[in-house]
Each structure stands twice: as C-alpha cells, then as structure tokens.
C-alpha cells in the first residue's frame, strides 16, 4: 500500500496501511506474550515423598521384598460428580492436578496443559492459552485482511486482470501466500474455538475423546468462553528470581601414565578440593568442614619427628625392605598435607 499509495485515494491508501500496521503489531505482541509468559508450570516437590504409601508396599518393605517405598501411581478425584484419576509424576515428585500433564520437551508439569507449540517455542497452558487464542485469531484476520486488499489492488486497475498482475507482482505474491496460509491458521483457530466452547484442551480431545455430556469441565458455551477469555489470570507458581539451593559439582581429575607418584598425589589433592558450586566459588568438602584445625601445627611437627626416626630405621634395615612403621608414617603425612591444603584453599 505504501508503494501504490499515490495511485489511489490518499484516504483509502493511508487507512488501509494504518490498519495493516496495527494488525501486524497486535499479532507480534500476542506472539510475544504467548512465548515469554509462564504457561502454568507446577513447582516441583523437592521433599521426600512419604505420604499416600499403600499398605501392600509397606508390607513388602518390612518383608524385605522392596528396596524403596512405592507411591500409588494414581489417585481418584471427584469433579462435578465425575471421578477422575490423577497420576503421580516421577520427575516432579507430585500428583498432577486435574488437567495437568508433564511436557516431555519442557520437562515440566503444566496446569491445564493444551499442547507444546513448536512455532511459539513454548507450552500452551493455563496462563498463556488466552494469548494463544488472540495470536492465532489475529494471524487469521491478518491473512484475510492482506488477501482482501491485495486482491482489491489488482481489481481497482482499469486494465485487464492479467495486465494488472504483470504490473503488480507484490500483490500477486501476497494473494497466493495468504490464500495458502489462511487454511492452516484459520483451521487452527476454528479448532480452538471449538475446544474453548466445550472447555476442552487439545491433549484431552486427542487423549480422552469426551463423549457428549460426559465432559466434567463443560459448563456451557457462555461460561466456558467467559472462563478462558474474561477471567483473571492466576499468578505464577514459580518465582524465577528466587534464590535456590545449589548442589555441589565435583570435577574429577585423573593422572596421566607418565606422571610420578608425587604428581598423582597432587592431582588427588586437587580432586578433593575442586568442589565447585554453580556460582563458581570454591567450597570445602563436607567431610572436612567439621575438623579441628587448632593444633594442626603441633601434630605436623610430631609427624616430622616420627618421619625422621623412621628414616634412621630405614637406613639400618636390610636393602630392598622398608619397615612397616615407615610405610604407615608416610601415609599419615600424606593425609596431613591434604588436610592443610584443603584448609588453605
């Protein structure tokens, strides 16, 4: 329209151009809000699961037939007079709420899980389904809008249609492109309008195939549409800026074949002290945090004196044989050196 605006009525040209820019901006805005918003991720359970253990599993544990407690795989929940089974998620360590499912791509349980959209790059769930509806609806309307006014540009010319098409290649490309695209986004929009009016999700529609009158979440078209489009979005269950506990990461090191025993001892010392957190800070291993370092210097002096005495015994011993005391004292000194290095680092 910007190229052909001088050939048409300025009011018509600028009006069509402005409406097209607004539709494009809204379409990209809804795409952004769908993609970056938390879809309704359920916070994982990091505590040990001890409740809801079946009696049979307890008896097996007492009898020694089971190594760990077995959590029941399902629980029965009643919704509007219908009994629904909720499953236990082994990854998130919790019972999924009704209509929730675990996304294998995002690796999270999502409330009111609809599907994982590869075009958006995000799960579609409870907190962003409304914006997903707006996104595909605005995309469909934008395709129809561009198709209509591109075709009008061709028909407004006074010459034949073939001549107009040869002079306005851009309009021809837009007409063909939008005609093909509208069947995909338009069909998707109509399908989700049907799901919204019956209060279903894509996952439920393909998985459960609710028969007529057996959908426990269906309260009528008016209430279903109101629940999705005109209700307040629930707050996110995840605080993405919250400080979290960080597990230690151990970086193992192995000596090469050409290294001597001293090099191996040095690398073993580094391996014991190279415990890094994800923040990159050095931490002392847990088994050395409670040691008493107050009299370490005195103990080290005693070790040195004992080592000198063992060296004298070594000189007096037959060739090729070392006393057992010397072997024990060397091992003790190695342990003391490792302990001091851990303290200093």
Coordinates of C-alpha atoms in Angstrom, one line a residue:
X1 CA 0.0 0.0 0.0
X2 CA 2.9 2.3 0.7
X3 CA 4.2 1.8 -2.8
X4 CA 0.9 2.2 -4.5
X5 CA -0.5 5.0 -2.2
X6 CA -0.1 7.7 -4.8
X7 CA -2.1 5.8 -7.4
X8 CA -5.2 5.6 -5.1
X9 CA -7.2 7.9 -3.0
X10 CA -4.9 9.1 -0.1
X11 CA -7.7 8.5 2.5
X12 CA -8.2 4.9 1.3
X13 CA -4.4 4.2 1.0
X14 CA -3.4 5.6 4.4
X15 CA -6.4 4.0 6.0
X16 CA -5.6 0.5 4.7
X17 CA -1.9 1.0 5.5
X18 CA -2.6 2.1 9.1
X19 CA -5.0 -0.8 9.8
X20 CA -2.4 -3.2 8.4
X21 CA 0.3 -1.9 10.6
X22 CA -1.9 -2.1 13.7
X23 CA -2.9 -5.7 12.9
X24 CA 0.7 -6.7 12.4
X25 CA 1.8 -5.1 15.7
X26 CA -1.0 -6.8 17.6
X27 CA -0.1 -10.2 16.0
X28 CA 3.5 -9.9 17.0
X29 CA 2.5 -8.6 20.5
X30 CA 0.3 -11.6 21.2
X31 CA 3.0 -13.9 19.8
X32 CA 5.5 -12.4 22.3
X33 CA 3.1 -12.6 25.2
X34 CA 2.4 -16.3 24.4
X35 CA 6.0 -17.2 24.1
X36 CA 7.5 -15.5 27.1
X37 CA 4.7 -16.0 29.7
X38 CA 4.9 -18.8 32.2
X39 CA 2.3 -21.3 30.9
X40 CA 1.5 -22.5 34.4
X41 CA 4.5 -24.6 35.5
X42 CA 3.9 -26.5 38.7
X43 CA 6.6 -26.3 41.2
X44 CA 8.5 -29.5 41.8
X45 CA 8.4 -31.3 45.1
X46 CA 12.0 -31.5 46.4
X47 CA 10.9 -33.1 49.7
X48 CA 10.9 -36.8 50.3
X49 CA 7.5 -38.3 49.4
X50 CA 6.3 -40.2 52.5
X51 CA 2.5 -39.9 52.3
X52 CA 0.0 -42.0 50.4
X53 CA 2.0 -45.2 50.6
X54 CA -0.1 -48.3 50.0
X55 CA -0.3 -50.9 52.8
X56 CA 0.9 -53.6 50.4
X57 CA 4.0 -51.6 49.6
X58 CA 4.7 -51.1 53.4
X59 CA 4.4 -54.9 53.9
X60 CA 6.8 -55.6 51.1
X61 CA 9.3 -53.1 52.6
X62 CA 9.0 -54.8 56.0
X63 CA 9.4 -58.2 54.5
X64 CA 12.5 -57.0 52.6
X65 CA 10.9 -57.6 49.2
X66 CA 11.1 -53.9 48.2
X67 CA 14.0 -51.6 48.2
X68 CA 12.0 -48.4 48.4
X69 CA 8.5 -47.2 49.1
X70 CA 6.2 -47.5 46.1
X71 CA 4.0 -44.5 45.6
X72 CA 0.5 -45.3 44.2
X73 CA 0.5 -44.4 40.5
X74 CA -3.0 -42.8 40.6
X75 CA -5.5 -41.2 42.9
X76 CA -9.2 -40.7 42.4
X77 CA -10.5 -37.1 42.4
X78 CA -14.2 -36.2 42.1
X79 CA -15.1 -33.2 39.9
X80 CA -18.7 -32.3 39.4
X81 CA -19.8 -35.8 40.2
X82 CA -17.3 -37.4 37.9
X83 CA -14.4 -39.5 39.2
X84 CA -11.1 -38.6 37.6
X85 CA -7.7 -40.3 38.1
X86 CA -4.7 -38.0 38.7
X87 CA -1.3 -39.5 38.1
X88 CA 1.9 -39.3 40.0
X89 CA 4.8 -37.7 38.2
X90 CA 8.1 -39.4 38.8
X91 CA 10.1 -36.4 37.6
X92 CA 8.3 -33.7 39.6
X93 CA 7.6 -36.0 42.6
X94 CA 4.0 -34.9 43.0
X95 CA 0.4 -35.8 42.0
X96 CA -0.5 -33.7 39.0
X97 CA -3.6 -31.6 39.4
X98 CA -6.6 -32.4 37.2
X99 CA -6.0 -31.4 33.6
X100 CA -2.3 -31.0 34.2
X101 CA 0.3 -33.0 32.2
X102 CA 4.1 -33.3 32.0
X103 CA 5.7 -31.8 28.9
X104 CA 8.5 -34.0 27.6
X105 CA 10.1 -31.1 25.8
X106 CA 10.0 -28.5 28.6
X107 CA 10.4 -31.2 31.3
X108 CA 7.8 -29.5 33.5
X109 CA 4.3 -30.3 34.7
X110 CA 1.9 -27.6 33.3
X111 CA -1.5 -26.7 34.6
X112 CA -4.3 -27.2 32.1
X113 CA -1.8 -28.5 29.6
X114 CA -3.0 -28.0 26.0
X115 CA 0.0 -28.8 23.8
X116 CA 3.6 -27.8 23.2
X117 CA 3.6 -25.4 20.2
X118 CA 6.9 -25.6 18.2
X119 CA 6.1 -22.4 16.3
X120 CA 5.8 -20.4 19.5
X121 CA 8.6 -22.4 21.3
X122 CA 6.5 -22.7 24.5
X123 CA 4.0 -24.9 26.2
X124 CA 0.4 -23.7 25.9
X125 CA -1.3 -24.0 29.3
X126 CA -3.4 -22.2 31.9
X127 CA -1.6 -18.9 31.9
X128 CA -1.0 -18.3 28.2
X129 CA -3.8 -20.1 26.4
X130 CA -5.8 -16.8 26.2
X131 CA -3.0 -15.0 24.4
X132 CA -2.5 -18.0 22.2
X133 CA -6.1 -17.7 21.1
X134 CA -5.6 -14.0 20.4
X135 CA -2.4 -14.8 18.5
X136 CA -3.9 -17.3 16.1
X137 CA -7.1 -15.2 15.7
X138 CA -5.2 -12.1 14.8
X139 CA -3.0 -14.1 12.4
X140 CA -6.1 -15.4 10.7
X141 CA -7.6 -12.0 10.4
X142 CA -4.4 -10.5 9.2
X143 CA -4.1 -13.1 6.4
X144 CA -7.7 -12.4 5.4
X145 CA -7.1 -8.6 5.5
X146 CA -3.9 -8.8 3.4
X147 CA -5.5 -11.2 0.9
X148 CA -8.6 -8.9 0.5
X149 CA -6.8 -5.6 -0.1
X150 CA -4.1 -7.2 -2.2
X151 CA -6.8 -8.5 -4.5
X152 CA -8.6 -5.1 -4.4
X153 CA -5.4 -3.5 -5.6
X154 CA -5.4 -5.7 -8.6
X155 CA -9.1 -5.2 -9.4
X156 CA -9.0 -1.4 -9.0
X157 CA -6.9 -1.1 -12.1
X158 CA -8.8 0.0 -15.2
X159 CA -7.0 -2.5 -17.5
X160 CA -7.4 -6.3 -17.6
X161 CA -6.6 -8.5 -14.7
X162 CA -3.7 -10.2 -16.5
X163 CA -2.1 -6.8 -17.2
X164 CA -2.6 -5.7 -13.6
X165 CA -1.0 -8.9 -12.3
X166 CA 2.1 -8.3 -14.6
X167 CA 2.4 -4.7 -13.2
X168 CA 1.9 -5.5 -9.5
X169 CA 3.9 -8.7 -8.7
X170 CA 3.9 -7.9 -4.9
X171 CA 0.1 -8.1 -4.7
X172 CA 0.0 -11.3 -6.7
X173 CA 2.6 -12.9 -4.3
X174 CA 0.6 -11.7 -1.2
X175 CA -2.7 -13.1 -2.7
X176 CA -1.2 -16.5 -3.2
X177 CA 0.7 -16.6 0.1
X178 CA -2.3 -15.5 2.2
X179 CA -4.7 -17.8 0.4
X180 CA -2.5 -20.8 1.3
X181 CA -1.7 -19.6 4.9
X182 CA -5.3 -18.9 5.9
X183 CA -6.3 -22.5 5.6
X184 CA -3.7 -23.5 8.2
X185 CA -4.1 -20.7 10.8
X186 CA -7.8 -20.4 10.0
X187 CA -8.4 -24.1 10.6
X188 CA -6.3 -24.0 13.8
X189 CA -8.4 -21.0 15.0
X190 CA -11.7 -22.7 14.3
X191 CA -10.5 -25.9 16.1
X192 CA -9.5 -24.0 19.2
X193 CA -12.8 -22.0 19.2
X194 CA -14.5 -25.4 19.3
X195 CA -12.2 -26.5 22.2
X196 CA -12.9 -23.3 24.0
X197 CA -16.7 -23.5 23.6
X198 CA -16.6 -27.1 25.0
X199 CA -13.9 -26.4 27.7
X200 CA -11.5 -29.0 26.4
X201 CA -7.8 -29.0 25.7
X202 CA -6.0 -30.4 22.7
X203 CA -4.5 -33.1 24.9
X204 CA -7.9 -34.1 26.3
X205 CA -9.5 -34.0 22.9
X206 CA -7.0 -36.4 21.4
X207 CA -6.4 -38.5 24.5
X208 CA -9.8 -38.9 26.2
X209 CA -12.3 -38.2 23.4
X210 CA -15.1 -36.9 25.7
X211 CA -18.4 -38.1 24.7
X212 CA -21.4 -35.8 24.6
X213 CA -22.5 -34.9 28.2
X214 CA -19.5 -36.6 29.8
X215 CA -17.0 -33.8 30.0
X216 CA -16.8 -32.9 33.7
X217 CA -15.3 -29.4 32.8
X218 CA -18.1 -28.3 30.4
X219 CA -20.4 -25.7 32.0
X220 CA -22.0 -24.4 28.8
X221 CA -20.7 -22.2 25.9
X222 CA -21.2 -18.9 27.7
X223 CA -19.4 -19.9 30.9
X224 CA -16.7 -21.7 29.1
X225 CA -15.8 -18.7 26.9
X226 CA -16.0 -16.4 30.0
X227 CA -13.7 -18.7 32.0
X228 CA -11.0 -18.6 29.3
X229 CA -11.2 -15.0 28.0
X230 CA -12.7 -12.9 30.7
X231 CA -11.3 -14.3 34.0
X232 CA -8.2 -13.1 35.9
X233 CA -5.0 -14.9 35.1
X234 CA -3.8 -16.8 38.1
X235 CA -0.4 -15.9 39.5
X236 CA 2.6 -17.9 38.6
X237 CA 3.6 -20.7 41.0
X238 CA 7.3 -20.2 40.2
X239 CA 9.4 -17.3 41.3
X240 CA 12.0 -17.2 38.6
X241 CA 14.1 -14.6 40.6
X242 CA 14.2 -16.6 43.8
X243 CA 17.5 -17.7 45.3
X244 CA 17.7 -21.5 45.1
X245 CA 19.9 -24.1 46.8
X246 CA 22.8 -25.1 44.6
X247 CA 24.2 -28.6 44.6
X248 CA 28.0 -29.2 44.6
X249 CA 29.6 -30.2 41.3
X250 CA 32.6 -32.4 41.6
X251 CA 35.2 -32.0 38.8
X252 CA 37.3 -35.3 38.8
X253 CA 40.9 -35.3 37.6
X254 CA 43.0 -38.3 36.7
X255 CA 46.8 -38.6 36.3
X256 CA 48.4 -39.5 33.1
X257 CA 50.6 -42.5 32.6
X258 CA 53.8 -40.5 32.6
X259 CA 53.2 -38.8 36.0
X260 CA 55.1 -39.9 39.1
X261 CA 53.5 -40.8 42.4
X262 CA 54.0 -37.2 43.6
X263 CA 52.1 -35.9 40.6
X264 CA 49.3 -38.4 41.3
X265 CA 49.2 -37.3 45.0
X266 CA 49.0 -33.7 43.8
X267 CA 46.1 -34.4 41.4
X268 CA 44.3 -36.4 44.1
X269 CA 44.6 -33.4 46.4
X270 CA 43.2 -31.1 43.7
X271 CA 40.4 -33.5 43.1
X272 CA 39.4 -33.4 46.8
X273 CA 39.5 -29.6 46.8
X274 CA 38.0 -28.9 43.4
X275 CA 34.4 -28.8 44.6
X276 CA 32.7 -26.0 42.8
X277 CA 29.2 -24.6 43.2
X278 CA 27.3 -23.4 40.1
X279 CA 28.2 -19.8 41.1
X280 CA 31.9 -20.6 40.6
X281 CA 33.0 -20.3 44.2
X282 CA 35.4 -22.7 45.9
X283 CA 33.9 -24.8 48.8
X284 CA 35.4 -27.1 51.4
X285 CA 34.3 -30.7 51.1
X286 CA 31.6 -31.6 53.7
X287 CA 33.8 -34.2 55.4
X288 CA 36.5 -31.6 56.2
X289 CA 34.2 -28.8 57.4
X290 CA 33.9 -30.0 61.0
X291 CA 37.6 -30.8 61.6
X292 CA 39.5 -29.1 64.4
X293 CA 42.5 -27.3 62.9
X294 CA 43.6 -25.6 66.1
X295 CA 46.5 -27.9 66.9
X296 CA 47.4 -29.0 63.3
X297 CA 50.8 -27.4 63.6
X298 CA 51.8 -29.4 66.6
X299 CA 50.6 -32.6 65.0
X300 CA 52.5 -31.8 61.9
X301 CA 55.7 -31.3 64.0
X302 CA 55.2 -34.7 65.6
X303 CA 54.7 -36.3 62.2
X304 CA 58.0 -34.8 61.0
X305 CA 59.9 -36.1 64.1
X306 CA 58.4 -39.6 63.6
X307 CA 59.4 -39.4 59.9
X308 CA 63.0 -38.6 60.8
X309 CA 63.1 -41.6 63.2
X310 CA 61.6 -43.8 60.6
X311 CA 64.3 -42.7 58.1
X312 CA 67.0 -43.8 60.6
X313 CA 65.4 -47.2 60.9
X314 CA 65.2 -47.4 57.1
X315 CA 69.0 -46.9 56.8
X316 CA 69.5 -49.7 59.3
X317 CA 67.1 -52.1 57.6
X318 CA 68.2 -54.7 55.0
X319 CA 68.4 -53.5 51.4
X320 CA 65.1 -53.7 49.5
X321 CA 63.0 -53.9 52.7
X322 CA 61.3 -50.9 54.4
X323 CA 59.9 -51.1 57.9
X324 CA 56.1 -51.2 58.3
X325 CA 56.2 -48.2 60.6
X326 CA 57.8 -46.1 57.8
X327 CA 55.0 -47.0 55.4
X328 CA 52.4 -46.1 58.0
X329 CA 54.1 -42.7 58.8
X330 CA 54.3 -41.7 55.2
X331 CA 50.6 -42.4 54.7
X332 CA 49.8 -40.3 57.8
X333 CA 51.9 -37.4 56.5
X334 CA 50.1 -37.5 53.1
X335 CA 46.8 -37.2 55.0
X336 CA 48.0 -34.3 57.0
X337 CA 49.3 -32.5 53.9
X338 CA 45.9 -33.0 52.1
X339 CA 44.1 -31.6 55.2
X340 CA 46.3 -28.5 55.4
X341 CA 45.9 -27.8 51.7
X342 CA 42.1 -28.1 52.0
X343 CA 42.1 -25.6 54.9
X344 CA 44.2 -23.1 53.0
X345 CA 42.2 -23.3 49.8

